[in-house]
């Protein structure tokens, strides 16, 4: 694990926050993606949004870490199941091998929202800050991206990509227990969600961004 793609990175990790500048209206949350890099197993998990409202997830694999090559399953966005690309820590970008010349730019600070809340009513998906970890001096500390959508359709499975320290980015998997009542489960921890945020039974509170 490392501190994401940036000009000063010394570790070969793709984990971090990115934006696709080609997404229409890519300001605020639109076009952002949070990536967890599994490290030695090479697995990649991404939670992102095109519009700042609906949040999708995708997975992929590091193909050659030394050369920065990877592949992601873009089927959740109507794309190929294996789109290859290259991450470059000097340029602070991921370059994809498609006709659109897609690239994702690394971000070191969380985008300003202007008072709008992420996600849609009645769905857990969105962007959150863990109030136990958030810091004004570390832009990505305590950040969580949450999705319960696959191929444009709501699902029971919940994917969470986050970071406690703004350096290492991890993935958690969970599921709805009773979506109508806002109840879900992550591993052995139960929680509830609403339009304001998430509360976990271990006492953690995540504020919706």
CSV table of C-alpha atoms in Angstrom, one decimal:
chain,number,residue,atom,x,y,z
A,1,UNK,CA,0.0,0.0,0.0
A,2,UNK,CA,1.0,3.6,-0.5
A,3,UNK,CA,-0.1,7.1,-0.9
A,4,UNK,CA,-1.9,6.8,-4.2
A,5,UNK,CA,-0.9,8.3,-7.5
A,6,UNK,CA,0.9,11.6,-7.2
A,7,UNK,CA,4.1,13.2,-8.4
A,8,UNK,CA,5.9,12.5,-5.1
A,9,UNK,CA,4.8,8.8,-4.7
A,10,UNK,CA,7.6,6.3,-4.0
A,11,UNK,CA,5.4,3.2,-3.8
A,12,UNK,CA,3.8,1.5,-6.8
A,13,UNK,CA,0.2,1.6,-5.8
A,14,UNK,CA,-2.8,2.7,-7.7
A,15,UNK,CA,-5.0,3.3,-4.6
A,16,UNK,CA,-6.4,6.8,-4.2
A,17,UNK,CA,-9.0,9.3,-5.4
A,18,UNK,CA,-9.3,10.2,-9.1
A,19,UNK,CA,-11.4,12.1,-11.5
A,20,UNK,CA,-12.3,11.4,-15.1
A,21,UNK,CA,-12.1,14.9,-16.7
A,22,UNK,CA,-14.1,13.7,-19.8
A,23,UNK,CA,-17.2,13.1,-17.7
A,24,UNK,CA,-19.8,15.9,-18.5
A,25,UNK,CA,-20.0,18.4,-15.7
A,26,UNK,CA,-17.0,16.9,-13.9
A,27,UNK,CA,-17.0,19.2,-11.0
A,28,UNK,CA,-18.0,18.5,-7.4
A,29,UNK,CA,-18.3,14.7,-7.2
A,30,UNK,CA,-19.1,14.0,-10.9
A,31,UNK,CA,-16.5,11.8,-12.5
A,32,UNK,CA,-14.7,10.9,-9.3
A,33,UNK,CA,-13.5,7.4,-8.4
A,34,UNK,CA,-12.0,6.0,-5.2
A,35,UNK,CA,-9.7,3.0,-5.7
A,36,UNK,CA,-8.5,0.3,-3.3
A,37,UNK,CA,-5.3,-1.5,-4.4
A,38,UNK,CA,-5.1,-5.0,-2.8
A,39,UNK,CA,-1.3,-5.0,-2.8
A,40,UNK,CA,0.4,-8.4,-3.3
A,41,UNK,CA,-2.7,-10.1,-4.7
A,42,UNK,CA,-3.1,-7.4,-7.3
A,43,UNK,CA,-6.9,-7.0,-6.9
A,44,UNK,CA,-8.4,-3.6,-7.6
A,45,UNK,CA,-11.8,-2.3,-6.4
A,46,UNK,CA,-13.3,0.9,-7.6
A,47,UNK,CA,-16.3,2.8,-6.4
A,48,UNK,CA,-17.2,5.9,-8.5
A,49,UNK,CA,-19.9,8.1,-9.9
A,50,UNK,CA,-20.6,9.8,-13.2
A,51,UNK,CA,-23.1,12.4,-11.8
A,52,UNK,CA,-22.5,12.6,-8.0
A,53,UNK,CA,-25.8,10.9,-7.4
A,54,UNK,CA,-25.6,7.2,-8.4
A,55,UNK,CA,-22.5,5.2,-7.3
A,56,UNK,CA,-21.3,2.1,-9.1
A,57,UNK,CA,-18.5,-0.4,-8.4
A,58,UNK,CA,-16.1,-2.3,-10.6
A,59,UNK,CA,-13.1,-4.6,-10.1
A,60,UNK,CA,-9.9,-5.3,-11.8
A,61,UNK,CA,-6.4,-6.6,-11.6
A,62,UNK,CA,-2.8,-5.3,-11.6
A,63,UNK,CA,-1.2,-7.1,-14.5
A,64,UNK,CA,2.4,-5.9,-14.1
A,65,UNK,CA,3.1,-3.6,-11.2
A,66,UNK,CA,6.6,-2.7,-12.3
A,67,UNK,CA,5.3,-1.5,-15.6
A,68,UNK,CA,2.1,0.0,-14.2
A,69,UNK,CA,-0.3,-2.1,-16.4
A,70,UNK,CA,-3.7,-3.0,-15.2
A,71,UNK,CA,-7.2,-4.1,-16.4
A,72,UNK,CA,-10.6,-3.1,-15.1
A,73,UNK,CA,-14.1,-4.5,-15.8
A,74,UNK,CA,-16.0,-1.5,-17.3
A,75,UNK,CA,-19.2,-3.5,-17.9
A,76,UNK,CA,-21.0,-1.6,-15.1
A,77,UNK,CA,-20.6,1.5,-17.3
A,78,UNK,CA,-21.6,-0.2,-20.5
A,79,UNK,CA,-17.9,-0.8,-21.5
A,80,UNK,CA,-15.7,-3.8,-22.0
A,81,UNK,CA,-15.2,-6.5,-19.4
A,82,UNK,CA,-11.4,-6.0,-19.6
A,83,UNK,CA,-10.2,-2.5,-20.4
A,84,UNK,CA,-6.4,-2.3,-20.1
A,85,UNK,CA,-4.5,0.7,-19.0
A,86,UNK,CA,-1.3,2.0,-17.5
A,87,UNK,CA,-0.9,4.1,-14.3
A,88,UNK,CA,1.9,6.6,-14.2
A,89,UNK,CA,2.8,8.0,-10.8
A,90,UNK,CA,4.9,10.8,-12.4
A,91,UNK,CA,2.0,12.1,-14.5
A,92,UNK,CA,-0.4,11.2,-11.6
A,93,UNK,CA,-2.8,9.6,-14.1
A,94,UNK,CA,-4.2,6.3,-15.3
A,95,UNK,CA,-4.3,6.1,-19.0
A,96,UNK,CA,-6.7,3.6,-20.6
A,97,UNK,CA,-6.4,1.8,-23.9
A,98,UNK,CA,-9.7,2.8,-25.5
A,99,UNK,CA,-10.8,4.9,-28.4
A,100,UNK,CA,-12.1,7.7,-26.1
A,101,UNK,CA,-8.5,8.0,-24.7
A,102,UNK,CA,-10.0,7.8,-21.2
A,103,UNK,CA,-7.7,9.0,-18.4
A,104,UNK,CA,-8.2,9.4,-14.7
A,105,UNK,CA,-6.4,12.2,-12.9
A,106,UNK,CA,-5.3,11.7,-9.3
A,107,UNK,CA,-6.7,14.1,-6.7
A,108,UNK,CA,-5.0,15.0,-3.4
A,109,UNK,CA,-8.0,16.9,-2.0
A,110,UNK,CA,-11.6,16.0,-1.7
A,111,UNK,CA,-13.8,18.0,-4.2
A,112,UNK,CA,-15.9,20.9,-2.8
A,113,UNK,CA,-19.6,20.0,-2.9
A,114,UNK,CA,-21.2,23.4,-2.5
A,115,UNK,CA,-23.8,22.0,0.0
A,116,UNK,CA,-25.2,19.3,-2.2
A,117,UNK,CA,-25.5,15.8,-0.6
A,118,UNK,CA,-24.3,12.7,-2.5
A,119,UNK,CA,-26.5,9.7,-3.3
A,120,UNK,CA,-30.2,9.3,-3.9
A,121,UNK,CA,-32.9,9.0,-1.3
A,122,UNK,CA,-33.4,5.5,0.1
A,123,UNK,CA,-30.1,4.2,-1.1
A,124,UNK,CA,-26.9,3.7,0.9
A,125,UNK,CA,-24.7,4.8,-2.0
A,126,UNK,CA,-22.7,8.0,-1.8
A,127,UNK,CA,-19.6,9.6,-0.3
A,128,UNK,CA,-19.1,9.8,3.4
A,129,UNK,CA,-16.5,11.0,6.0
A,130,UNK,CA,-15.9,9.0,9.1
A,131,UNK,CA,-16.1,11.5,11.9
A,132,UNK,CA,-13.5,9.6,14.0
A,133,UNK,CA,-10.9,10.0,11.2
A,134,UNK,CA,-11.7,13.1,9.2
A,135,UNK,CA,-9.0,15.9,9.3
A,136,UNK,CA,-8.9,19.4,7.9
A,137,UNK,CA,-5.1,18.9,7.2
A,138,UNK,CA,-5.3,15.5,5.4
A,139,UNK,CA,-7.7,15.9,2.4
A,140,UNK,CA,-8.6,12.2,2.0
A,141,UNK,CA,-8.5,11.1,5.6
A,142,UNK,CA,-11.6,9.3,6.7
A,143,UNK,CA,-13.1,9.2,3.2
A,144,UNK,CA,-15.5,6.4,2.2
A,145,UNK,CA,-17.2,5.8,-1.2
A,146,UNK,CA,-20.2,3.4,-1.0
A,147,UNK,CA,-22.1,1.6,-3.8
A,148,UNK,CA,-25.0,-0.8,-4.0
A,149,UNK,CA,-25.5,-0.6,-7.8
A,150,UNK,CA,-24.4,-3.1,-10.5
A,151,UNK,CA,-24.9,-2.4,-14.2
A,152,UNK,CA,-27.2,0.5,-13.4
A,153,UNK,CA,-29.5,-1.6,-11.1
A,154,UNK,CA,-29.8,-1.6,-7.3
A,155,UNK,CA,-28.4,-4.7,-5.7
A,156,UNK,CA,-28.3,-6.1,-2.1
A,157,UNK,CA,-24.5,-6.3,-2.1
A,158,UNK,CA,-22.7,-3.2,-0.8
A,159,UNK,CA,-19.1,-2.2,-1.8
A,160,UNK,CA,-17.2,0.3,0.3
A,161,UNK,CA,-13.8,1.8,-0.6
A,162,UNK,CA,-12.2,4.0,2.1
A,163,UNK,CA,-9.2,5.2,3.9
A,164,UNK,CA,-8.6,6.1,7.6
A,165,UNK,CA,-5.4,7.9,7.1
A,166,UNK,CA,-5.6,9.2,3.5
A,167,UNK,CA,-2.7,7.0,2.6
A,168,UNK,CA,-3.8,3.3,2.5
A,169,UNK,CA,-7.1,2.6,0.7
A,170,UNK,CA,-9.1,-0.6,1.6
A,171,UNK,CA,-12.3,-2.3,0.5
A,172,UNK,CA,-15.1,-3.7,2.6
A,173,UNK,CA,-18.0,-5.8,1.4
A,174,UNK,CA,-21.4,-5.9,3.0
A,175,UNK,CA,-25.1,-6.4,2.2
A,176,UNK,CA,-28.5,-4.9,3.0
A,177,UNK,CA,-30.4,-6.6,5.9
A,178,UNK,CA,-33.5,-4.5,5.4
A,179,UNK,CA,-33.1,-1.7,2.9
A,180,UNK,CA,-36.5,-0.1,3.6
A,181,UNK,CA,-35.5,0.3,7.3
A,182,UNK,CA,-32.0,1.4,6.4
A,183,UNK,CA,-30.3,-1.7,7.9
A,184,UNK,CA,-27.2,-3.4,6.6
A,185,UNK,CA,-24.3,-5.6,7.6
A,186,UNK,CA,-20.5,-5.3,7.1
A,187,UNK,CA,-18.7,-8.4,8.2
A,188,UNK,CA,-19.7,-8.8,11.9
A,189,UNK,CA,-20.8,-5.2,12.3
A,190,UNK,CA,-24.4,-4.0,11.8
A,191,UNK,CA,-25.4,-0.5,10.8
A,192,UNK,CA,-28.1,1.9,9.7
A,193,UNK,CA,-28.2,4.6,7.0
A,194,UNK,CA,-30.3,7.5,6.1
A,195,UNK,CA,-30.0,10.7,4.0
A,196,UNK,CA,-27.7,12.2,6.6
A,197,UNK,CA,-25.2,9.4,7.0
A,198,UNK,CA,-24.3,6.0,8.4
A,199,UNK,CA,-24.2,4.8,12.0
A,200,UNK,CA,-22.3,1.5,12.8
A,201,UNK,CA,-23.0,-0.5,15.9
A,202,UNK,CA,-19.3,-0.1,16.9
A,203,UNK,CA,-20.1,3.6,17.5
A,204,UNK,CA,-18.6,4.9,14.2
A,205,UNK,CA,-20.5,7.7,12.5
A,206,UNK,CA,-20.1,8.5,8.8
A,207,UNK,CA,-21.4,11.9,7.6
A,208,UNK,CA,-22.8,12.0,4.1
A,209,UNK,CA,-20.8,14.4,2.0
